[in-house]
Amino acid sequence: KSQGMPPLADNAASAFYGIIRSLHNDLPSIIAETEMIGPPQTPAGEFLADSIELRGLLGEVLIRGSDSYSRLFGAVISSLRAAMKTNRVRLAAKPKPTIEITPDGSIKMNLNVALWIDAPSFPGQPKSSNGGFGVPLKIEITSLYKIDETGKISEHQILESRLNGMLTPGDVFSKWIKGLTSSDQGNKEDIDGLNFASSFIDAIGWVRSQSRK
């Protein structure tokens, strides 16, 4: 049974609402900004506990530690920006997070990222040029941020992920995260946007294969 939201000291309460403000305001801009130079800022980065854990859909620990967490986020955003510069991946709209506070004092966020993918290789799909739209890919990720008594994010758990409305299995999501961390793209100066763009095409192929079952 939930014990309800624990009382927070003034500094921790200020940090709590700073986290909400950063996730709501900064995250969409960081994703949408393709011309920014240097490593991407981590949303609510100043509020990460040193021992923060990123947990996957099955509750497994994918990343531990604030440095590793920030590198992973940097790898994802840098790769997305590089993919968008190839014109094979385009944002259909600015990402829109929806945030709520749970009864036990955690922060729940649903993030929608709508993309157009240039994927002309699918049967029946007209070849799209750089000026065309391509194939829509909507990514929805629901996360839970657990906040400790000092106002730091101690855990970020992925509760659910969907591609074009279809639930993705936990092992698929974990494999993608582990692939990013093993290649350590966040430390590369030259991110291969075409390779990352191809991962979105693979995602569309997965959605289509599941929809035929």
Coordinates of C-alpha atoms in Angstrom, one line a residue:
K1 CA 0.0 0.0 0.0
S2 CA 1.3 3.4 -0.9
Q3 CA 2.4 5.5 2.1
G4 CA 1.7 8.8 0.3
M5 CA 4.1 11.5 -0.7
P6 CA 6.8 12.0 2.0
P7 CA 7.4 15.5 3.3
L8 CA 10.4 17.3 1.8
A9 CA 12.7 19.9 3.2
D10 CA 12.6 23.3 1.5
N11 CA 15.7 22.7 -0.6
A12 CA 14.5 19.2 -1.7
A13 CA 11.0 20.6 -2.5
S14 CA 12.6 23.3 -4.7
A15 CA 14.7 20.6 -6.4
F16 CA 11.5 18.5 -7.0
Y17 CA 9.8 21.2 -8.9
G18 CA 13.0 22.1 -10.7
I19 CA 13.0 18.5 -12.0
I20 CA 9.5 18.9 -13.3
R21 CA 10.2 22.2 -14.9
S22 CA 13.4 20.8 -16.6
L23 CA 11.6 17.7 -18.0
H24 CA 8.7 19.8 -19.3
N25 CA 10.6 22.7 -20.8
D26 CA 14.1 21.6 -21.6
L27 CA 13.6 18.0 -22.9
P28 CA 11.6 19.0 -26.0
S29 CA 14.0 21.7 -26.9
I30 CA 17.1 19.5 -26.5
I31 CA 15.5 16.8 -28.8
A32 CA 14.3 19.3 -31.4
E33 CA 17.5 21.4 -31.6
T34 CA 19.6 20.0 -34.4
E35 CA 22.2 22.8 -34.8
M36 CA 23.4 22.8 -31.2
I37 CA 27.2 22.4 -30.9
G38 CA 28.8 20.2 -28.2
P39 CA 27.3 17.4 -26.1
P40 CA 23.6 17.6 -25.4
Q41 CA 22.5 18.9 -22.0
T42 CA 20.9 16.1 -19.8
P43 CA 17.4 17.2 -18.8
A44 CA 17.4 17.7 -15.0
G45 CA 21.1 16.8 -15.0
E46 CA 21.8 18.9 -12.0
F47 CA 19.3 16.9 -10.0
L48 CA 20.8 13.4 -10.7
A49 CA 22.0 11.4 -7.7
D50 CA 25.5 10.1 -8.2
S51 CA 24.2 6.5 -7.9
I52 CA 21.2 7.0 -10.2
E53 CA 19.9 3.8 -11.8
L54 CA 18.2 3.5 -15.2
R55 CA 15.9 0.5 -15.1
G56 CA 14.4 -1.2 -18.1
L57 CA 10.9 -2.5 -18.8
L58 CA 11.6 -5.7 -16.8
G59 CA 13.0 -3.8 -13.9
E60 CA 16.6 -4.7 -14.8
V61 CA 19.4 -2.2 -14.2
L62 CA 20.6 -0.9 -17.6
I63 CA 22.8 1.9 -16.4
R64 CA 24.2 2.9 -13.0
G65 CA 25.8 6.2 -12.1
S66 CA 25.2 9.8 -13.2
D67 CA 28.1 9.9 -15.6
S68 CA 27.0 6.8 -17.4
Y69 CA 23.4 8.0 -17.5
S70 CA 24.4 11.4 -19.0
R71 CA 26.7 9.6 -21.6
L72 CA 23.8 7.4 -22.7
F73 CA 21.4 10.4 -23.1
G74 CA 24.1 12.2 -25.0
A75 CA 24.6 9.2 -27.3
V76 CA 20.8 9.0 -28.0
I77 CA 20.4 12.7 -28.7
S78 CA 23.6 13.1 -30.7
S79 CA 22.7 10.1 -32.9
L80 CA 19.2 11.5 -33.4
R81 CA 20.5 14.9 -34.4
A82 CA 23.0 13.3 -36.8
A83 CA 20.3 11.2 -38.3
M84 CA 18.1 14.2 -38.8
K85 CA 21.0 16.0 -40.6
T86 CA 20.9 13.2 -43.2
N87 CA 17.3 14.1 -44.0
R88 CA 16.3 10.5 -43.6
V89 CA 14.8 11.3 -40.2
R90 CA 12.6 14.4 -39.6
L91 CA 10.6 15.6 -36.6
A92 CA 6.9 15.7 -37.4
A93 CA 6.3 17.9 -34.4
K94 CA 8.1 19.2 -31.3
P95 CA 8.2 16.4 -28.7
K96 CA 5.5 16.8 -26.1
P97 CA 6.0 15.5 -22.5
T98 CA 3.1 15.0 -20.2
I99 CA 4.0 15.0 -16.5
E100 CA 2.2 14.0 -13.4
I101 CA 3.1 13.5 -9.7
T102 CA 2.2 10.0 -8.3
P103 CA 0.7 9.6 -4.8
D104 CA 4.0 8.3 -3.5
G105 CA 5.9 11.4 -4.7
S106 CA 7.5 10.1 -7.9
I107 CA 7.3 11.9 -11.2
K108 CA 5.7 10.1 -14.1
M109 CA 6.4 11.3 -17.6
N110 CA 4.9 10.3 -20.9
L111 CA 7.0 11.5 -23.9
N112 CA 5.8 11.4 -27.5
V113 CA 8.2 11.8 -30.3
A114 CA 6.7 11.9 -33.8
L115 CA 9.0 11.3 -36.7
W116 CA 8.9 11.0 -40.5
I117 CA 11.3 8.3 -41.7
D118 CA 12.6 8.2 -45.3
A119 CA 12.1 4.4 -45.8
P120 CA 11.5 3.8 -49.6
S121 CA 12.4 0.1 -49.5
F122 CA 9.1 -1.2 -48.1
P123 CA 6.7 -2.8 -50.7
G124 CA 3.9 -0.5 -51.7
Q125 CA 5.6 2.6 -50.1
P126 CA 6.3 5.3 -52.7
K127 CA 9.9 6.5 -52.8
S128 CA 10.2 9.7 -50.8
S129 CA 12.7 12.4 -51.6
N130 CA 14.1 14.9 -49.1
G131 CA 11.1 17.1 -49.6
G132 CA 8.6 14.3 -49.0
F133 CA 7.2 13.0 -45.8
G134 CA 8.1 9.3 -45.7
V135 CA 6.8 6.8 -43.2
P136 CA 5.4 8.0 -39.8
L137 CA 7.0 6.6 -36.7
K138 CA 5.5 7.6 -33.3
I139 CA 7.7 6.8 -30.3
E140 CA 6.0 6.8 -26.9
I141 CA 7.9 6.3 -23.7
T142 CA 6.4 6.3 -20.2
S143 CA 9.0 6.8 -17.4
L144 CA 8.9 7.0 -13.6
Y145 CA 11.5 9.2 -11.8
K146 CA 11.9 8.3 -8.2
I147 CA 13.1 11.2 -6.0
D148 CA 15.1 10.7 -2.8
E149 CA 14.7 12.8 0.4
T150 CA 17.3 15.3 -0.8
G151 CA 15.5 16.1 -4.0
K152 CA 17.8 14.0 -6.3
I153 CA 16.6 11.5 -8.9
S154 CA 17.7 8.2 -7.5
E155 CA 16.0 6.0 -10.2
H156 CA 14.6 6.4 -13.7
Q157 CA 12.5 3.4 -14.7
I158 CA 11.1 2.9 -18.2
L159 CA 7.5 1.7 -17.6
E160 CA 6.4 1.3 -21.2
S161 CA 7.5 1.9 -24.7
R162 CA 5.4 1.9 -27.9
L163 CA 6.2 2.2 -31.6
N164 CA 3.2 3.5 -33.6
G165 CA 1.0 2.4 -30.7
M166 CA 2.4 -1.1 -30.4
L167 CA 4.0 -2.2 -27.2
T168 CA 7.6 -3.1 -27.5
P169 CA 8.9 -6.2 -25.6
G170 CA 11.3 -5.5 -22.7
D171 CA 14.1 -7.4 -24.3
V172 CA 13.9 -5.4 -27.5
F173 CA 14.2 -2.1 -25.6
S174 CA 17.1 -3.4 -23.4
K175 CA 19.0 -4.7 -26.4
W176 CA 18.8 -1.2 -28.0
I177 CA 20.0 0.5 -24.9
K178 CA 22.9 -1.9 -24.4
G179 CA 23.8 -1.5 -28.0
L180 CA 24.2 2.2 -27.5
T181 CA 26.2 1.9 -24.4
S182 CA 28.5 -0.8 -25.8
S183 CA 29.3 1.4 -28.8
D184 CA 29.7 4.4 -26.5
Q185 CA 28.6 6.8 -29.2
G186 CA 28.4 9.7 -26.7
N187 CA 32.2 9.9 -26.8
K188 CA 32.5 10.0 -30.6
E189 CA 33.0 13.4 -32.3
D190 CA 31.6 12.1 -35.5
I191 CA 28.3 10.3 -35.0
D192 CA 27.2 8.1 -38.0
G193 CA 23.7 9.5 -38.7
L194 CA 23.0 7.0 -41.4
N195 CA 23.5 4.0 -39.1
F196 CA 21.1 5.5 -36.5
A197 CA 18.6 6.4 -39.2
S198 CA 18.6 2.7 -40.3
S199 CA 17.6 1.8 -36.7
F200 CA 14.4 3.7 -37.2
I201 CA 13.8 1.9 -40.5
D202 CA 14.3 -1.4 -38.6
A203 CA 11.8 -0.2 -36.0
I204 CA 9.2 0.4 -38.7
G205 CA 9.9 -3.1 -40.1
W206 CA 9.4 -4.6 -36.7
V207 CA 6.0 -2.8 -36.3
R208 CA 4.9 -4.0 -39.7
S209 CA 5.9 -7.6 -38.9
Q210 CA 4.0 -7.5 -35.6
S211 CA 0.9 -6.0 -37.2
R212 CA 0.7 -8.9 -39.6
K213 CA 0.6 -11.5 -36.9

